C-alpha cells in the first residue's frame, strides 16, 4: 500500500470568514432595511454596528490584502435585510447588486466566494412582528430569501451554508440570535426555534440539490467538550452534551433524521417542537456535500455543578469549568489544538464527508502605536498549532479536509461588538468609540500567513 501523502491538495482552500454586521457597516445605505443589530447602542466596552470596518464602501481594499496573502476563498454573509428590507416583502435590487459586485471582485482576484445566509442579524420587522425563528412564517420567509439568493448567485458561488453555527440554536443563546424579542424563553420555545431553523436549512439545501450544481453543508460551532474527571456522571454529561448539541444536527445533516436519544428525551419530557409529519418527511431527504464548523477553544463540564433536573441543553451553562491543563486567553477561552484534531475525527470518521473548518482564530486586545508593526507572535503560535493539528488529522488520521478559513483576519467587531477583541492579521485603525482613519496595517502574523499559504501549508514554522 502506498504511503499517505503529506502534502495538502493543490486545490486546498485558504481564506477568511466574516459576517455582515461585524464587517459591512452601511447600515442605512443602498436601501437596506433595519436588522436587530441596527438598534443596539454602544456601551462602555462595545461599539454600535453602524460602520463596523466599513466593508460596504471599502471591500476592494480588504480584498487586495486577501489576494496579496495568496488566499483563494472568502466566506461572507448576505445581510437578509440589505436584500429584503422587511424580510418577507419585496427584494431590494440595489442591495442584491452590491453583493453581485462583491462576488465579481472576489472572482476577479482568483478568490472563491462562499456564502452564509444567516449570521444572527434578523430583519427587525420579522423580530418585532413574529419573534423571529419562533415563527414558521419567518422560517418560510427565510427560505424565500435563501432560494432567491441561490437563483441570483448560484452560477458564480459554489459553496453555501445556511446558518452560522447552527447548534447555537439548541442552547440558551438561541433566544439572542434567532430574532426572539419577548417571551418566557421556555424549553418548548427553544426546541421550536431549533426545529424551525433546521427546516429552513432543509428546504434550501433540498432546493440546491434539486436545481443546481452548488454544494451545501451544515455548520456547527464545535467546541470539544471534556468531562472534568473520570467520574461516571461527568462522562455521562459530556457524552450527552455531544449527542444533543452536535451529533443530533450532524445526524440530520447527513442521514436526514434527528438523534433517537434526543427524540426520546423530547417524548419523555413532553416537549412540543411543533414538528409536523410533513416536515420530518422533508427532513428525511436532506443530504450534505460537506460538514463545516467553527473552532476556537474547548470546554470542560463538571457534573457536580449541574442540577439533576437541568435540561440537557442547559448543562454547559451551569457546569462549565476551567480546564487546569490548558492555557486561557484574556477572554477565558482555552487554547486546545488537540481538541481541534479530535473534532476533525468526530466529524469525518463517523460521517465520511469532507470536512471544512471555516472559522478559527484567537481574539486579543491590541493597540497600534501609529508607527511600529504589531508583533502578534501569540497569533502565529495559535494558528501554527491549529494548522499542525489539522495536518495531523489529515495525514495521521485520514481525514479529508477542503480548506482552512480563519475568522476576521482583517480586524472586525467581535460578536459582542467589542473592537478591543481582535482576530486579524491586518489591524484596522479604529476603536469602540472613535473611528479614527480606519487604516489597514498588516501585523507580523500577516507575513507569516502569507508564507504559509504560498507554501500550501508546507512552511508553518
XYZ file of C-alpha atoms in Angstrom:
461
model
C 0.000 0.000 0.000
C 1.246 3.482 -0.893
C 2.138 5.821 1.927
C -0.250 8.694 2.662
C 0.867 11.934 1.000
C 1.966 14.589 3.458
C 1.152 17.434 1.071
C -2.090 19.402 1.093
C -4.185 19.112 -2.087
C -3.378 21.610 -4.841
C -6.940 22.937 -4.682
C -6.876 23.386 -0.886
C -8.850 26.497 0.109
C -7.103 29.138 2.221
C -9.220 32.045 3.316
C -11.071 34.365 5.636
C -14.560 34.302 7.168
C -16.737 37.232 8.235
C -20.349 38.133 8.994
C -22.236 41.071 7.516
C -22.946 43.107 10.660
C -19.411 42.725 12.023
C -17.882 43.830 8.736
C -20.054 45.851 6.376
C -21.356 48.980 8.043
C -23.532 50.915 5.595
C -26.442 50.290 7.934
C -28.714 52.837 6.208
C -27.229 52.814 2.699
C -28.348 51.232 -0.532
C -31.948 50.635 0.509
C -31.028 48.370 3.430
C -33.754 47.676 5.987
C -33.186 47.582 9.729
C -31.887 44.453 11.439
C -31.928 43.705 15.152
C -28.311 44.881 15.320
C -29.084 48.336 13.951
C -30.957 49.330 17.100
C -28.263 48.161 19.524
C -26.457 51.068 21.139
C -22.807 51.385 22.078
C -21.768 50.609 25.656
C -18.574 51.200 27.610
C -16.917 48.159 26.013
C -18.758 47.881 22.706
C -19.449 49.875 19.590
C -22.720 50.268 17.762
C -22.977 48.389 14.458
C -23.440 51.276 12.038
C -19.932 51.366 10.498
C -18.091 48.157 11.555
C -14.954 48.188 9.367
C -16.875 49.876 6.517
C -16.513 46.938 4.153
C -19.632 48.204 2.386
C -17.587 51.050 0.941
C -14.084 49.577 1.103
C -14.190 45.889 0.231
C -11.713 46.380 -2.635
C -9.017 47.444 -0.171
C -9.604 44.411 2.012
C -9.790 42.008 -0.938
C -6.427 43.282 -2.169
C -4.956 42.283 1.191
C -6.507 38.823 0.833
C -5.117 38.463 -2.680
C -1.655 39.540 -1.509
C -1.832 36.886 1.201
C -2.465 34.322 -1.547
C -5.945 33.443 -0.295
C -8.314 31.671 -2.661
C -11.530 31.612 -0.584
C -13.695 34.177 1.204
C -16.728 33.199 3.221
C -19.084 36.124 3.726
C -22.682 36.554 4.777
C -25.517 38.162 2.875
C -27.427 40.540 5.123
C -31.071 39.454 4.833
C -32.347 42.993 5.489
C -29.995 44.508 2.889
C -31.541 42.456 0.079
C -35.048 42.222 1.563
C -35.646 45.202 3.874
C -38.719 43.771 5.647
C -37.564 40.169 5.468
C -40.776 38.968 3.860
C -41.507 41.682 1.301
C -40.077 42.949 -1.968
C -36.425 42.406 -2.770
C -34.073 45.382 -2.896
C -32.221 45.303 -6.208
C -29.620 47.811 -5.039
C -28.670 45.505 -2.173
C -28.509 42.495 -4.470
C -26.315 44.457 -6.877
C -23.909 45.232 -4.022
C -23.336 41.520 -3.402
C -23.123 40.811 -7.122
C -20.285 43.323 -7.448
C -18.624 41.947 -4.305
C -18.715 38.422 -5.748
C -17.241 39.612 -9.045
C -14.497 41.477 -7.154
C -13.534 38.231 -5.440
C -13.617 36.126 -8.594
C -11.531 38.700 -10.458
C -8.842 38.249 -7.794
C -8.944 34.441 -8.009
C -10.792 34.151 -4.694
C -13.634 31.620 -4.427
C -16.722 33.134 -2.750
C -18.595 31.125 -0.121
C -21.980 32.398 1.075
C -23.594 32.132 4.505
C -27.249 33.183 4.582
C -27.831 33.902 8.275
C -25.428 35.045 10.970
C -27.891 36.218 13.642
C -28.943 39.578 12.117
C -32.700 39.011 11.859
C -34.632 41.705 9.947
C -36.116 43.932 12.648
C -39.573 43.747 11.090
C -39.688 39.952 11.467
C -38.332 40.090 15.003
C -40.951 42.597 16.137
C -43.900 41.038 14.328
C -43.202 37.337 14.754
C -40.458 36.858 17.376
C -38.012 35.664 14.750
C -37.453 31.967 14.175
C -40.000 31.037 16.816
C -42.458 31.558 13.941
C -42.921 29.248 10.967
C -43.795 32.343 8.931
C -40.254 33.601 9.496
C -38.818 30.189 8.609
C -40.722 30.286 5.300
C -39.633 33.891 4.689
C -36.023 32.809 5.234
C -36.450 30.039 2.678
C -37.822 32.549 0.172
C -34.827 34.806 0.783
C -32.337 31.940 0.562
C -33.767 30.431 -2.614
C -33.728 33.847 -4.289
C -30.060 34.308 -3.382
C -29.238 30.887 -4.845
C -31.067 31.848 -8.047
C -29.159 35.127 -8.250
C -25.672 33.915 -7.345
C -25.573 30.115 -7.724
C -23.957 30.406 -11.146
C -20.908 32.081 -9.559
C -20.871 30.734 -5.980
C -20.164 27.035 -5.466
C -20.121 26.724 -1.653
C -23.119 27.593 0.558
C -24.143 27.349 4.186
C -27.488 28.448 5.567
C -26.945 29.150 9.281
C -23.767 30.146 11.025
C -23.088 27.796 13.966
C -26.486 26.141 13.779
C -26.099 24.221 17.037
C -26.211 27.529 18.938
C -29.948 27.448 18.227
C -30.100 24.410 20.553
C -28.767 26.207 23.641
C -29.941 29.308 25.590
C -28.002 31.511 23.135
C -30.811 30.710 20.667
C -33.041 33.389 22.147
C -30.427 36.080 21.425
C -29.548 35.040 17.876
C -32.912 33.973 16.449
C -34.727 37.318 16.490
C -36.688 36.355 19.623
C -37.504 39.634 21.376
C -40.055 38.790 24.063
C -41.382 35.798 25.955
C -40.527 33.427 28.784
C -37.783 31.530 26.917
C -39.334 28.138 27.640
C -37.830 24.769 26.746
C -40.680 24.222 24.276
C -39.768 27.502 22.564
C -36.085 26.547 22.427
C -36.940 23.315 20.624
C -39.401 25.109 18.328
C -36.708 27.598 17.323
C -34.135 24.870 16.695
C -36.589 22.837 14.603
C -37.721 25.837 12.544
C -34.089 26.712 11.874
C -33.423 23.134 10.781
C -36.389 23.217 8.415
C -35.070 26.463 6.930
C -31.810 24.647 6.222
C -33.612 21.563 4.882
C -35.748 23.440 2.373
C -32.847 25.473 0.969
C -30.459 22.501 0.871
C -33.050 20.349 -0.893
C -33.694 23.156 -3.381
C -29.964 23.458 -4.096
C -29.567 19.725 -4.673
C -32.630 19.512 -6.897
C -31.876 22.582 -9.029
C -28.162 23.434 -9.053
C -24.618 22.084 -9.086
C -23.773 24.036 -5.923
C -22.507 22.397 -2.739
C -24.085 22.929 0.675
C -23.339 21.598 4.119
C -24.345 22.173 7.705
C -22.202 24.199 10.107
C -21.652 23.809 13.845
C -19.801 25.760 16.499
C -17.835 22.732 17.636
C -16.134 23.139 20.976
C -14.538 19.893 22.094
C -16.161 19.064 25.453
C -14.342 17.124 28.154
C -15.601 15.566 31.390
C -13.948 17.321 34.335
C -12.898 13.971 35.820
C -13.344 10.259 35.212
C -16.396 10.325 37.499
C -19.131 8.457 35.600
C -21.613 11.363 35.752
C -19.014 13.785 34.343
C -18.515 11.380 31.447
C -22.264 10.883 31.021
C -22.986 14.612 30.779
C -20.075 15.270 28.410
C -21.362 12.496 26.146
C -24.948 13.742 26.322
C -23.825 17.269 25.501
C -22.089 15.991 22.357
C -25.175 13.974 21.397
C -27.742 16.739 21.906
C -25.747 19.729 20.660
C -23.552 18.211 17.945
C -24.463 14.710 16.785
C -28.192 15.479 16.748
C -27.621 18.051 13.998
C -24.950 16.045 12.227
C -27.293 13.042 12.041
C -29.873 15.336 10.453
C -27.372 16.893 8.021
C -26.096 13.502 6.850
C -28.861 10.958 7.492
C -31.986 13.119 7.437
C -33.113 12.324 10.975
C -32.727 13.637 14.492
C -30.887 11.614 17.146
C -33.059 8.888 18.648
C -31.770 9.817 22.099
C -32.898 13.420 21.594
C -36.313 12.371 20.260
C -36.762 10.047 23.241
C -35.934 12.937 25.581
C -38.450 15.159 23.773
C -41.138 12.484 24.158
C -40.368 11.711 27.799
C -40.427 15.393 28.760
C -43.461 16.178 26.593
C -41.603 18.916 24.722
C -43.661 20.471 21.939
C -41.320 21.042 18.979
C -44.242 21.792 16.647
C -42.683 19.408 14.145
C -45.167 18.116 11.553
C -45.070 14.741 9.823
C -44.682 16.560 6.526
C -41.622 18.411 7.843
C -39.995 15.242 9.165
C -40.571 13.587 5.783
C -38.903 16.559 4.095
C -36.032 16.281 6.584
C -35.548 12.641 5.581
C -34.489 13.788 2.098
C -31.712 16.031 3.431
C -28.158 15.448 2.241
C -24.887 17.313 2.801
C -21.910 17.703 0.493
C -19.541 18.605 3.326
C -19.577 19.347 7.068
C -18.261 22.686 8.273
C -17.518 24.060 11.707
C -16.003 26.867 13.727
C -13.450 26.072 16.397
C -11.761 28.386 18.874
C -11.441 26.561 22.190
C -12.556 23.535 24.163
C -14.862 23.286 27.186
C -14.927 21.163 30.312
C -18.056 20.119 32.201
C -18.310 19.367 35.938
C -21.448 17.389 36.776
C -21.307 18.499 40.435
C -22.321 21.981 39.246
C -25.345 20.688 37.322
C -28.715 20.075 38.960
C -30.316 16.711 38.249
C -33.399 18.404 36.754
C -31.459 20.723 34.410
C -32.426 20.220 30.734
C -29.552 18.762 28.724
C -29.460 21.854 26.504
C -28.587 23.985 29.557
C -25.980 21.821 31.293
C -22.939 23.624 29.885
C -24.319 26.936 31.125
C -24.362 25.513 34.664
C -21.486 23.062 34.596
C -18.678 24.650 32.583
C -15.388 24.935 34.439
C -11.804 25.837 33.654
C -9.540 23.058 32.414
C -6.331 23.140 34.514
C -4.311 21.557 31.704
C -4.883 24.349 29.175
C -3.856 27.971 28.797
C -6.589 30.597 28.525
C -6.893 33.821 26.566
C -7.709 37.039 28.408
C -11.347 36.350 27.464
C -11.299 32.963 29.206
C -11.215 30.863 26.024
C -8.978 27.824 26.493
C -6.460 27.127 23.742
C -6.601 23.484 22.665
C -5.198 22.394 19.267
C -5.604 18.689 20.155
C -9.307 19.354 20.638
C -9.318 20.721 17.077
C -7.800 17.478 15.808
C -10.370 15.464 17.735
C -13.271 17.420 16.223
C -11.978 16.669 12.719
C -12.103 12.985 13.580
C -15.510 13.114 15.241
C -16.915 14.624 12.066
C -15.103 12.549 9.478
C -14.739 9.082 10.949
C -18.442 8.965 11.862
C -19.926 10.617 8.748
C -17.312 10.164 5.972
C -17.945 13.535 4.349
C -15.290 16.165 3.532
C -14.711 18.458 6.491
C -14.288 22.232 6.234
C -13.118 24.331 9.219
C -14.426 27.776 8.269
C -13.660 29.735 11.444
C -10.550 29.531 13.595
C -8.583 32.178 15.423
C -7.629 33.931 18.630
C -9.050 37.216 19.913
C -6.598 39.504 21.716
C -6.583 43.140 22.857
C -4.202 45.072 20.615
C -3.318 48.719 20.048
C -1.220 50.223 17.270
C 1.235 52.943 18.276
C 0.898 54.628 14.893
C 4.373 53.619 13.737
C 5.607 50.140 14.577
C 4.307 46.807 13.307
C 2.238 44.880 15.864
C 4.241 41.845 16.967
C 1.466 39.285 17.446
C 3.605 36.196 17.918
C 0.801 34.722 20.049
C -1.439 34.674 16.942
C 1.260 32.977 14.876
C 1.671 30.380 17.640
C -2.085 29.790 17.797
C -2.593 29.312 14.066
C 0.584 27.259 13.687
C -0.531 24.820 16.386
C -4.019 24.500 14.908
C -2.711 24.052 11.364
C -0.415 21.303 12.612
C -3.357 19.650 14.364
C -5.323 19.829 11.103
C -2.443 18.301 9.160
C -2.133 15.525 11.747
C -5.848 14.817 11.346
C -5.343 14.602 7.593
C -2.073 12.716 7.362
C -2.108 10.612 10.531
C -5.858 10.010 10.893
C -7.031 10.058 7.270
C -9.477 12.976 7.458
C -10.484 14.604 4.149
C -10.291 18.396 4.554
C -11.437 21.001 1.994
C -9.614 24.033 3.341
C -8.868 26.279 6.305
C -10.533 29.653 6.873
C -9.505 31.985 9.652
C -12.018 34.259 11.377
C -11.949 38.026 10.881
C -8.392 38.107 9.559
C -8.895 41.776 8.797
C -9.982 43.152 12.177
C -13.758 43.308 12.685
C -16.084 43.890 15.613
C -16.311 40.910 17.946
C -19.613 39.064 18.259
C -20.420 41.355 21.205
C -19.466 44.482 19.258
C -16.144 44.926 21.048
C -13.378 46.262 18.801
C -10.825 45.579 21.526
C -11.086 41.828 20.807
C -9.137 41.461 17.568
C -8.629 38.326 15.464
C -6.984 39.836 12.405
C -3.605 39.595 10.766
C -4.445 43.101 9.494
C -5.084 45.872 12.034
C -7.999 48.244 11.370
C -7.290 51.604 12.975
C -10.476 52.297 14.944
C -11.685 51.552 18.440
C -15.092 51.207 20.048
C -15.951 54.907 20.156
C -13.517 56.584 17.739
C -13.459 55.596 14.060
C -10.063 57.314 13.547
C -8.870 56.835 9.943
C -9.836 53.139 9.533
C -6.399 52.499 8.018
C -5.416 48.864 7.374
C -1.991 47.881 8.771
C -0.569 44.336 8.385
C 0.671 42.751 11.627
C 3.642 40.435 11.930
C 1.276 37.447 11.540
C 0.311 38.710 8.075
C 3.738 37.975 6.652
C 3.876 34.588 8.378
C 0.462 33.611 6.984
C 1.484 34.765 3.510
C 4.454 32.377 3.654
C 2.229 29.543 4.904
C -0.228 29.971 2.057
C 2.461 30.393 -0.608
C 3.899 27.039 0.508
C 0.397 25.488 0.622
C 0.878 24.706 4.304
C 4.361 23.225 3.979
C 6.141 26.042 5.794
C 4.286 26.790 9.052
C 7.357 27.498 11.186
